[in-house]
PDB file of C-alpha atoms in Angstrom:
ATOM      1  CA  MET A  27      -2.102  -7.116  21.305  1.00 55.00           C
ATOM      2  CA  GLN A  28      -4.996  -6.319  18.955  1.00 80.00           C
ATOM      3  CA  ALA A  29      -5.919 -10.008  18.858  1.00 81.00           C
ATOM      4  CA  LEU A  30      -6.025 -10.192  22.643  1.00 85.00           C
ATOM      5  CA  SER A  31      -8.144  -7.024  22.816  1.00 89.00           C
ATOM      6  CA  LEU A  32     -10.684  -8.451  20.377  1.00 91.00           C
ATOM      7  CA  ALA A  33     -10.681 -11.766  22.211  1.00 92.00           C
ATOM      8  CA  PHE A  34     -11.282 -10.016  25.546  1.00 93.00           C
ATOM      9  CA  LEU A  35     -14.122  -7.952  24.081  1.00 95.00           C
ATOM     10  CA  ALA A  36     -15.735 -11.088  22.642  1.00 96.00           C
ATOM     11  CA  PHE A  37     -15.334 -12.824  26.008  1.00 96.00           C
ATOM     12  CA  LEU A  38     -17.071  -9.966  27.855  1.00 97.00           C
ATOM     13  CA  LEU A  39     -19.963  -9.905  25.390  1.00 98.00           C
ATOM     14  CA  TYR A  40     -20.375 -13.678  25.498  1.00 98.00           C
ATOM     15  CA  LEU A  41     -20.270 -13.554  29.301  1.00 98.00           C
ATOM     16  CA  ALA A  42     -22.884 -10.788  29.410  1.00 98.00           C
ATOM     17  CA  ALA A  43     -25.236 -12.742  27.139  1.00 98.00           C
ATOM     18  CA  ALA A  44     -24.757 -15.935  29.141  1.00 98.00           C
ATOM     19  CA  SER A  45     -25.255 -14.098  32.440  1.00 97.00           C
ATOM     20  CA  TRP A  46     -28.585 -12.685  31.359  1.00 97.00           C
ATOM     21  CA  GLN A  47     -29.803 -16.070  30.151  1.00 96.00           C
ATOM     22  CA  GLY A  48     -28.556 -17.579  33.404  1.00 95.00           C
ATOM     23  CA  MET A  49     -30.647 -15.093  35.375  1.00 94.00           C
ATOM     24  CA  VAL A  50     -33.621 -16.098  33.234  1.00 93.00           C
ATOM     25  CA  LEU A  51     -33.070 -19.730  34.217  1.00 91.00           C
ATOM     26  CA  LEU A  52     -32.881 -18.686  37.879  1.00 88.00           C
ATOM     27  CA  ARG A  53     -36.116 -16.716  37.428  1.00 86.00           C
ATOM     28  CA  ARG A  54     -34.368 -13.463  38.321  1.00 88.00           C
ATOM     29  CA  ALA A  55     -34.847 -11.802  34.936  1.00 90.00           C
ATOM     30  CA  SER A  56     -37.477 -11.877  32.231  1.00 91.00           C
ATOM     31  CA  PRO A  57     -36.681 -13.684  28.965  1.00 92.00           C
ATOM     32  CA  GLN A  58     -35.083 -11.313  26.462  1.00 96.00           C
ATOM     33  CA  PRO A  59     -34.015 -13.523  23.544  1.00 96.00           C
ATOM     34  CA  LEU A  60     -33.292 -10.559  21.274  1.00 97.00           C
ATOM     35  CA  LEU A  61     -30.996  -9.022  23.891  1.00 97.00           C
ATOM     36  CA  VAL A  62     -29.159 -12.309  24.458  1.00 98.00           C
ATOM     37  CA  ARG A  63     -28.780 -12.977  20.739  1.00 98.00           C
ATOM     38  CA  GLY A  64     -27.725  -9.374  20.151  1.00 98.00           C
ATOM     39  CA  MET A  65     -24.949  -9.476  22.742  1.00 98.00           C
ATOM     40  CA  ALA A  66     -23.815 -12.889  21.518  1.00 98.00           C
ATOM     41  CA  LEU A  67     -23.821 -11.643  17.931  1.00 98.00           C
ATOM     42  CA  LEU A  68     -21.688  -8.643  18.887  1.00 98.00           C
ATOM     43  CA  GLY A  69     -19.334 -11.063  20.599  1.00 97.00           C
ATOM     44  CA  LEU A  70     -19.200 -13.180  17.459  1.00 97.00           C
ATOM     45  CA  LEU A  71     -18.477 -10.090  15.354  1.00 96.00           C
ATOM     46  CA  SER A  72     -15.512  -9.391  17.643  1.00 95.00           C
ATOM     47  CA  HIS A  73     -14.496 -13.033  17.381  1.00 94.00           C
ATOM     48  CA  LEU A  74     -14.723 -13.328  13.591  1.00 91.00           C
ATOM     49  CA  PRO A  75     -11.798 -11.019  12.687  1.00 90.00           C
ATOM     50  CA  LEU A  76      -9.525 -13.431  14.543  1.00 87.00           C
ATOM     51  CA  ALA A  77     -10.989 -16.400  12.686  1.00 83.00           C
ATOM     52  CA  ILE A  78     -11.057 -14.687   9.287  1.00 78.00           C
ATOM     53  CA  GLY A  79      -7.518 -13.410   9.807  1.00 72.00           C
ATOM     54  CA  LEU A  80      -6.334 -17.017   9.776  1.00 64.00           C
ATOM     55  CA  PHE A  81      -7.454 -17.327   6.175  1.00 59.00           C
ATOM     56  CA  GLY A  82      -5.281 -14.418   5.140  1.00 53.00           C
ATOM     57  CA  HIS A  83      -2.295 -16.688   5.571  1.00 52.00           C
ATOM     58  CA  GLY A  84      -4.067 -19.855   4.500  1.00 51.00           C
ATOM     59  CA  VAL A  85      -5.522 -22.303   7.002  1.00 50.00           C
ATOM     60  CA  PRO A  86      -3.362 -25.375   7.485  1.00 49.00           C
ATOM     61  CA  VAL A  87      -4.687 -28.788   6.509  1.00 47.00           C
ATOM     62  CA  LEU A  88      -3.851 -29.921  10.052  1.00 51.00           C
ATOM     63  CA  PRO A  89      -4.324 -26.781  12.185  1.00 61.00           C
ATOM     64  CA  GLY A  90      -2.692 -26.414  15.576  1.00 70.00           C
ATOM     65  CA  LEU A  91      -4.458 -25.960  18.888  1.00 74.00           C
ATOM     66  CA  SER A  92      -4.892 -22.171  18.767  1.00 80.00           C
ATOM     67  CA  THR A  93      -6.182 -22.173  15.181  1.00 82.00           C
ATOM     68  CA  SER A  94      -8.568 -25.044  15.910  1.00 84.00           C
ATOM     69  CA  VAL A  95      -9.954 -23.402  19.039  1.00 88.00           C
ATOM     70  CA  ILE A  96     -10.504 -20.016  17.384  1.00 90.00           C
ATOM     71  CA  LEU A  97     -12.292 -21.510  14.372  1.00 90.00           C
ATOM     72  CA  ILE A  98     -14.343 -24.103  16.236  1.00 92.00           C
ATOM     73  CA  SER A  99     -15.470 -21.755  19.017  1.00 94.00           C
ATOM     74  CA  ALA A 100     -16.682 -19.269  16.387  1.00 95.00           C
ATOM     75  CA  GLY A 101     -18.505 -22.097  14.626  1.00 95.00           C
ATOM     76  CA  VAL A 102     -20.198 -23.249  17.823  1.00 96.00           C
ATOM     77  CA  VAL A 103     -21.488 -19.749  18.622  1.00 98.00           C
ATOM     78  CA  ALA A 104     -22.668 -19.193  15.044  1.00 97.00           C
ATOM     79  CA  VAL A 105     -24.539 -22.520  15.003  1.00 97.00           C
ATOM     80  CA  LEU A 106     -26.103 -21.766  18.393  1.00 97.00           C
ATOM     81  CA  LEU A 107     -27.394 -18.389  17.213  1.00 97.00           C
ATOM     82  CA  LEU A 108     -28.734 -19.813  13.964  1.00 97.00           C
ATOM     83  CA  VAL A 109     -30.412 -22.896  15.410  1.00 96.00           C
ATOM     84  CA  SER A 110     -31.910 -20.898  18.300  1.00 96.00           C
ATOM     85  CA  LEU A 111     -34.059 -19.066  15.748  1.00 96.00           C
ATOM     86  CA  PHE A 112     -35.871 -22.335  15.035  1.00 95.00           C
ATOM     87  CA  LYS A 113     -35.435 -24.490  18.147  1.00 95.00           C
ATOM     88  CA  PRO A 114     -35.726 -23.652  21.876  1.00 94.00           C
ATOM     89  CA  ILE A 115     -32.004 -24.028  22.634  1.00 95.00           C
ATOM     90  CA  LEU A 116     -31.075 -20.513  23.726  1.00 96.00           C
ATOM     91  CA  ASN A 117     -30.696 -21.769  27.293  1.00 95.00           C
ATOM     92  CA  SER A 118     -27.617 -23.633  26.068  1.00 96.00           C
ATOM     93  CA  ALA A 119     -25.976 -20.205  25.777  1.00 96.00           C
ATOM     94  CA  VAL A 120     -25.412 -20.376  29.539  1.00 96.00           C
ATOM     95  CA  GLY A 121     -22.770 -23.036  28.986  1.00 95.00           C
ATOM     96  CA  ILE A 122     -21.707 -22.478  25.390  1.00 97.00           C
ATOM     97  CA  LEU A 123     -20.922 -18.758  25.411  1.00 97.00           C
ATOM     98  CA  PRO A 124     -18.641 -18.506  28.477  1.00 97.00           C
ATOM     99  CA  LEU A 125     -16.692 -21.575  27.355  1.00 96.00           C
ATOM    100  CA  ALA A 126     -16.361 -20.204  23.817  1.00 96.00           C
ATOM    101  CA  GLY A 127     -15.173 -16.852  25.152  1.00 95.00           C
ATOM    102  CA  LEU A 128     -12.699 -18.378  27.585  1.00 94.00           C
ATOM    103  CA  ALA A 129     -11.357 -20.752  24.927  1.00 91.00           C
ATOM    104  CA  LEU A 130     -10.925 -17.842  22.519  1.00 92.00           C
ATOM    105  CA  LEU A 131      -9.146 -15.739  25.135  1.00 90.00           C
ATOM    106  CA  LEU A 132      -6.711 -18.547  25.920  1.00 86.00           C
ATOM    107  CA  ALA A 133      -6.164 -19.468  22.260  1.00 85.00           C
ATOM    108  CA  ALA A 134      -5.452 -15.862  21.260  1.00 81.00           C
ATOM    109  CA  GLY A 135      -2.463 -15.923  23.581  1.00 73.00           C
ATOM    110  CA  LEU A 136      -1.044 -19.159  22.196  1.00 67.00           C
ATOM    111  CA  PRO A 137       1.452 -19.272  19.332  1.00 62.00           C
ATOM    112  CA  SER A 138       0.306 -20.710  16.022  1.00 57.00           C
ATOM    113  CA  PRO A 139       3.391 -22.542  14.800  1.00 50.00           C
ATOM    114  CA  GLU A 140       1.950 -24.378  11.834  1.00 52.00           C
ATOM    115  CA  ARG A 141       2.672 -23.228   8.305  1.00 49.00           C
ATOM    116  CA  ALA A 142      -0.125 -22.303   5.982  1.00 47.00           C
ATOM    117  CA  GLN A 143      -1.174 -24.684   3.258  1.00 55.00           C
ATOM    118  CA  GLY A 144      -3.806 -24.490   0.593  1.00 58.00           C
ATOM    119  CA  LEU A 145      -7.053 -26.395   1.043  1.00 67.00           C
ATOM    120  CA  THR A 146      -8.503 -28.502  -1.747  1.00 79.00           C
ATOM    121  CA  PRO A 147     -12.316 -28.554  -2.051  1.00 82.00           C
ATOM    122  CA  GLY A 148     -12.394 -32.084  -0.638  1.00 85.00           C
ATOM    123  CA  ILE A 149     -10.338 -31.198   2.409  1.00 85.00           C
ATOM    124  CA  ALA A 150     -12.378 -28.020   2.869  1.00 85.00           C
ATOM    125  CA  LEU A 151     -15.533 -30.196   2.938  1.00 91.00           C
ATOM    126  CA  HIS A 152     -13.919 -32.423   5.557  1.00 90.00           C
ATOM    127  CA  ALA A 153     -12.871 -29.422   7.666  1.00 88.00           C
ATOM    128  CA  LEU A 154     -16.272 -27.720   7.451  1.00 92.00           C
ATOM    129  CA  SER A 155     -18.242 -30.872   8.255  1.00 95.00           C
ATOM    130  CA  SER A 156     -15.895 -31.582  11.179  1.00 93.00           C
ATOM    131  CA  LEU A 157     -16.403 -28.072  12.558  1.00 94.00           C
ATOM    132  CA  LEU A 158     -20.189 -28.210  12.198  1.00 96.00           C
ATOM    133  CA  ALA A 159     -20.394 -31.708  13.702  1.00 97.00           C
ATOM    134  CA  PHE A 160     -18.440 -30.559  16.743  1.00 96.00           C
ATOM    135  CA  ALA A 161     -20.593 -27.423  17.059  1.00 96.00           C
ATOM    136  CA  VAL A 162     -23.938 -29.230  16.879  1.00 98.00           C
ATOM    137  CA  LEU A 163     -22.845 -31.963  19.280  1.00 98.00           C
ATOM    138  CA  ALA A 164     -21.437 -29.345  21.686  1.00 97.00           C
ATOM    139  CA  ILE A 165     -24.885 -27.773  21.849  1.00 97.00           C
ATOM    140  CA  ALA A 166     -26.382 -31.254  22.297  1.00 98.00           C
ATOM    141  CA  ALA A 167     -24.037 -31.845  25.244  1.00 98.00           C
ATOM    142  CA  VAL A 168     -25.162 -28.652  26.997  1.00 97.00           C
ATOM    143  CA  GLN A 169     -28.776 -29.542  26.190  1.00 97.00           C
ATOM    144  CA  ALA A 170     -28.136 -32.917  27.837  1.00 98.00           C
ATOM    145  CA  VAL A 171     -26.786 -31.227  30.978  1.00 97.00           C
ATOM    146  CA  LEU A 172     -29.908 -29.057  31.212  1.00 96.00           C
ATOM    147  CA  LEU A 173     -32.109 -32.102  30.601  1.00 96.00           C
ATOM    148  CA  GLY A 174     -30.289 -33.951  33.375  1.00 95.00           C
ATOM    149  CA  LEU A 175     -30.810 -31.070  35.808  1.00 93.00           C
ATOM    150  CA  GLN A 176     -34.467 -30.909  34.826  1.00 93.00           C
ATOM    151  CA  ASN A 177     -34.900 -34.667  35.341  1.00 92.00           C
ATOM    152  CA  ARG A 178     -33.269 -34.524  38.767  1.00 91.00           C
ATOM    153  CA  ALA A 179     -35.384 -31.549  39.848  1.00 88.00           C
ATOM    154  CA  LEU A 180     -38.586 -33.315  38.809  1.00 88.00           C
ATOM    155  CA  ARG A 181     -37.576 -36.502  40.635  1.00 87.00           C
ATOM    156  CA  GLN A 182     -37.017 -34.435  43.773  1.00 85.00           C
ATOM    157  CA  HIS A 183     -40.388 -32.730  43.199  1.00 76.00           C
ATOM    158  CA  HIS A 184     -38.776 -29.317  42.749  1.00 78.00           C
ATOM    159  CA  ILE A 185     -41.197 -27.877  40.233  1.00 71.00           C
ATOM    160  CA  ARG A 186     -40.186 -24.247  40.575  1.00 73.00           C
ATOM    161  CA  GLY A 187     -37.100 -22.364  39.434  1.00 73.00           C
ATOM    162  CA  LEU A 188     -35.196 -24.177  36.705  1.00 77.00           C
ATOM    163  CA  VAL A 189     -38.053 -26.511  35.807  1.00 76.00           C
ATOM    164  CA  GLN A 190     -40.383 -23.579  35.211  1.00 82.00           C
ATOM    165  CA  ALA A 191     -37.787 -21.700  33.166  1.00 85.00           C
ATOM    166  CA  LEU A 192     -37.020 -24.586  30.801  1.00 91.00           C
ATOM    167  CA  PRO A 193     -39.319 -25.909  28.069  1.00 92.00           C
ATOM    168  CA  PRO A 194     -41.335 -29.056  28.934  1.00 92.00           C
ATOM    169  CA  LEU A 195     -39.319 -32.235  29.469  1.00 92.00           C
ATOM    170  CA  THR A 196     -40.648 -33.852  26.294  1.00 94.00           C
ATOM    171  CA  THR A 197     -39.604 -30.809  24.252  1.00 95.00           C
ATOM    172  CA  MET A 198     -36.133 -30.772  25.807  1.00 96.00           C
ATOM    173  CA  GLU A 199     -35.675 -34.451  25.009  1.00 97.00           C
ATOM    174  CA  ARG A 200     -36.994 -34.117  21.467  1.00 97.00           C
ATOM    175  CA  VAL A 201     -34.633 -31.226  20.742  1.00 97.00           C
ATOM    176  CA  LEU A 202     -31.723 -33.197  22.217  1.00 98.00           C
ATOM    177  CA  PHE A 203     -32.257 -36.088  19.824  1.00 98.00           C
ATOM    178  CA  GLU A 204     -32.782 -33.745  16.876  1.00 98.00           C
ATOM    179  CA  LEU A 205     -29.407 -32.187  17.648  1.00 98.00           C
ATOM    180  CA  ILE A 206     -27.781 -35.614  17.949  1.00 98.00           C
ATOM    181  CA  TRP A 207     -29.260 -36.732  14.619  1.00 98.00           C
ATOM    182  CA  GLY A 208     -27.889 -33.608  12.949  1.00 98.00           C
ATOM    183  CA  GLY A 209     -24.516 -33.955  14.638  1.00 98.00           C
ATOM    184  CA  VAL A 210     -24.167 -37.627  13.703  1.00 98.00           C
ATOM    185  CA  GLY A 211     -25.055 -36.839  10.094  1.00 98.00           C
ATOM    186  CA  LEU A 212     -22.338 -34.189   9.961  1.00 98.00           C
ATOM    187  CA  LEU A 213     -19.859 -36.444  11.771  1.00 98.00           C
ATOM    188  CA  THR A 214     -20.575 -39.187   9.232  1.00 98.00           C
ATOM    189  CA  LEU A 215     -19.847 -36.747   6.409  1.00 97.00           C
ATOM    190  CA  SER A 216     -16.664 -35.654   8.173  1.00 95.00           C
ATOM    191  CA  ILE A 217     -15.386 -39.221   8.562  1.00 95.00           C
ATOM    192  CA  LEU A 218     -16.297 -40.265   5.018  1.00 95.00           C
ATOM    193  CA  SER A 219     -14.755 -37.149   3.463  1.00 93.00           C
ATOM    194  CA  GLY A 220     -11.639 -37.715   5.550  1.00 90.00           C
ATOM    195  CA  PHE A 221     -11.221 -41.228   4.174  1.00 90.00           C
ATOM    196  CA  LEU A 222     -11.847 -39.940   0.655  1.00 90.00           C
ATOM    197  CA  PHE A 223      -9.706 -36.807   0.593  1.00 84.00           C
ATOM    198  CA  LEU A 224      -6.965 -37.191   3.207  1.00 81.00           C
ATOM    199  CA  ASP A 225      -3.895 -39.228   2.359  1.00 76.00           C
ATOM    200  CA  SER A 226      -4.288 -41.639   5.266  1.00 74.00           C
ATOM    201  CA  MET A 227      -6.740 -41.366   8.133  1.00 74.00           C
ATOM    202  CA  PHE A 228      -4.621 -43.828  10.111  1.00 73.00           C
ATOM    203  CA  ALA A 229      -1.280 -42.078   9.645  1.00 71.00           C
ATOM    204  CA  GLN A 230       0.544 -41.479  12.926  1.00 63.00           C
ATOM    205  CA  HIS A 231      -0.521 -37.833  13.224  1.00 66.00           C
ATOM    206  CA  LEU A 232      -4.183 -38.644  12.473  1.00 74.00           C
ATOM    207  CA  ALA A 233      -4.727 -42.110  13.953  1.00 81.00           C
ATOM    208  CA  HIS A 234      -5.851 -40.913  17.405  1.00 85.00           C
ATOM    209  CA  LYS A 235      -8.378 -38.479  15.941  1.00 87.00           C
ATOM    210  CA  THR A 236      -9.718 -41.070  13.517  1.00 90.00           C
ATOM    211  CA  ILE A 237     -10.097 -43.803  16.136  1.00 92.00           C
ATOM    212  CA  LEU A 238     -11.697 -41.528  18.732  1.00 94.00           C
ATOM    213  CA  SER A 239     -13.999 -39.899  16.156  1.00 95.00           C
ATOM    214  CA  LEU A 240     -15.151 -43.364  15.074  1.00 96.00           C
ATOM    215  CA  ALA A 241     -15.667 -44.298  18.734  1.00 97.00           C
ATOM    216  CA  ALA A 242     -17.783 -41.169  19.288  1.00 98.00           C
ATOM    217  CA  TRP A 243     -19.762 -41.967  16.129  1.00 98.00           C
ATOM    218  CA  VAL A 244     -20.461 -45.479  17.450  1.00 98.00           C
ATOM    219  CA  ILE A 245     -21.580 -44.147  20.845  1.00 98.00           C
ATOM    220  CA  PHE A 246     -24.002 -41.635  19.334  1.00 99.00           C
ATOM    221  CA  THR A 247     -25.295 -44.151  16.777  1.00 98.00           C
ATOM    222  CA  VAL A 248     -25.967 -46.751  19.487  1.00 98.00           C
ATOM    223  CA  LEU A 249     -27.818 -44.073  21.456  1.00 98.00           C
ATOM    224  CA  LEU A 250     -29.984 -43.114  18.477  1.00 98.00           C
ATOM    225  CA  PHE A 251     -30.741 -46.759  17.631  1.00 98.00           C
ATOM    226  CA  SER A 252     -31.560 -47.617  21.237  1.00 97.00           C
ATOM    227  CA  HIS A 253     -33.748 -44.544  21.624  1.00 97.00           C
ATOM    228  CA  HIS A 254     -35.710 -45.544  18.524  1.00 95.00           C
ATOM    229  CA  ARG A 255     -35.943 -49.290  19.195  1.00 95.00           C
ATOM    230  CA  LEU A 256     -35.577 -49.658  22.960  1.00 95.00           C
ATOM    231  CA  GLY A 257     -36.957 -46.350  24.183  1.00 93.00           C
ATOM    232  CA  TRP A 258     -33.779 -45.065  25.803  1.00 94.00           C
ATOM    233  CA  ARG A 259     -34.391 -41.640  27.293  1.00 93.00           C
ATOM    234  CA  GLY A 260     -33.933 -39.579  30.422  1.00 92.00           C
ATOM    235  CA  MET A 261     -30.698 -39.906  32.365  1.00 95.00           C
ATOM    236  CA  ARG A 262     -29.446 -42.788  30.228  1.00 96.00           C
ATOM    237  CA  ALA A 263     -29.653 -40.559  27.157  1.00 97.00           C
ATOM    238  CA  VAL A 264     -27.901 -37.779  29.084  1.00 97.00           C
ATOM    239  CA  ARG A 265     -25.017 -40.047  30.113  1.00 98.00           C
ATOM    240  CA  TRP A 266     -24.506 -41.461  26.624  1.00 98.00           C
ATOM    241  CA  THR A 267     -24.617 -37.993  25.081  1.00 98.00           C
ATOM    242  CA  LEU A 268     -22.014 -36.635  27.476  1.00 98.00           C
ATOM    243  CA  GLY A 269     -19.874 -39.755  27.075  1.00 98.00           C
ATOM    244  CA  GLY A 270     -19.934 -39.488  23.288  1.00 98.00           C
ATOM    245  CA  TYR A 271     -19.144 -35.803  23.363  1.00 97.00           C
ATOM    246  CA  GLY A 272     -16.307 -36.345  25.827  1.00 96.00           C
ATOM    247  CA  VAL A 273     -14.704 -38.819  23.425  1.00 96.00           C
ATOM    248  CA  LEU A 274     -15.179 -36.379  20.538  1.00 95.00           C
ATOM    249  CA  LEU A 275     -13.631 -33.550  22.566  1.00 94.00           C
ATOM    250  CA  VAL A 276     -10.516 -35.631  23.194  1.00 92.00           C
ATOM    251  CA  ALA A 277     -10.433 -36.601  19.511  1.00 90.00           C
ATOM    252  CA  TYR A 278     -10.411 -32.971  18.403  1.00 86.00           C
ATOM    253  CA  PHE A 279      -8.146 -31.414  21.020  1.00 84.00           C
ATOM    254  CA  GLY A 280      -6.488 -34.103  23.141  1.00 77.00           C
ATOM    255  CA  SER A 281      -3.224 -34.707  21.321  1.00 66.00           C
ATOM    256  CA  LYS A 282      -2.914 -31.052  20.256  1.00 68.00           C
ATOM    257  CA  PHE A 283      -3.108 -29.968  23.897  1.00 67.00           C
ATOM    258  CA  VAL A 284      -0.549 -32.536  25.048  1.00 63.00           C
ATOM    259  CA  LEU A 285       1.924 -31.824  22.242  1.00 59.00           C
ATOM    260  CA  GLU A 286       1.639 -28.035  22.025  1.00 58.00           C
ATOM    261  CA  VAL A 287       0.884 -27.007  25.609  1.00 60.00           C
ATOM    262  CA  LEU A 288       2.237 -29.705  27.912  1.00 59.00           C
ATOM    263  CA  LEU A 289       5.229 -30.753  25.800  1.00 57.00           C
ATOM    264  CA  GLY A 290       5.746 -27.434  24.005  1.00 55.00           C
ATOM    265  CA  ARG A 291       6.066 -28.956  20.543  1.00 54.00           C
ATOM    266  CA  GLY A 292       4.829 -27.175  17.390  1.00 50.00           C
TER     267      GLY A 292
END
């Protein structure tokens, strides 16, 4: 009950922060980055006891769906707040925060059937790099959605509203590729550390995640190479970013959702 109360409080705070930033994008409120960050930070502080509480029993080497969602959603919000201090990505809060809050609320009500196991430093490196890669690329995906909306509005000669609220198109695109570069670097570290420190990345319980993570890595790497050498940008960059992130999302949560929620297996 306490976990659900904290999760609900975090959800409300995340939703409040996202709502204000959404009104900014709709030109119905003035930008208040400190207010948005403050509400999101309070939400994260309500979220963290649930995440930290997992460590009291030891985080499993292969966490289940609820554990993964609680940890990763906290990581995504934390990365968003940190990076927004240096890059103009706070608009991504409109998508990131409600999804993080809803995911947390749903995960807090799920059982966590896995048994705790100790983490070696190598596996901890793999887990941390995996979490950060997912977080950075999640923000990149929302950035891509905003960039796509901005592109479409400009093509339709709608220069008011959303276009005025967002940074210039060139800035949006530059930040998108900076996020992808960072995410690919972290994903590379995650994959390499997995091969080094896990018993077998192609064991039955890991094969799907390994193959799909490698596929996502290839998609993002092709996008970065083609942007640098062939000048890929605009809607093509948006589609490849969302495609790569979709594959990564299935890699992280697909089989866990099927096994634990649809089939009811621990």
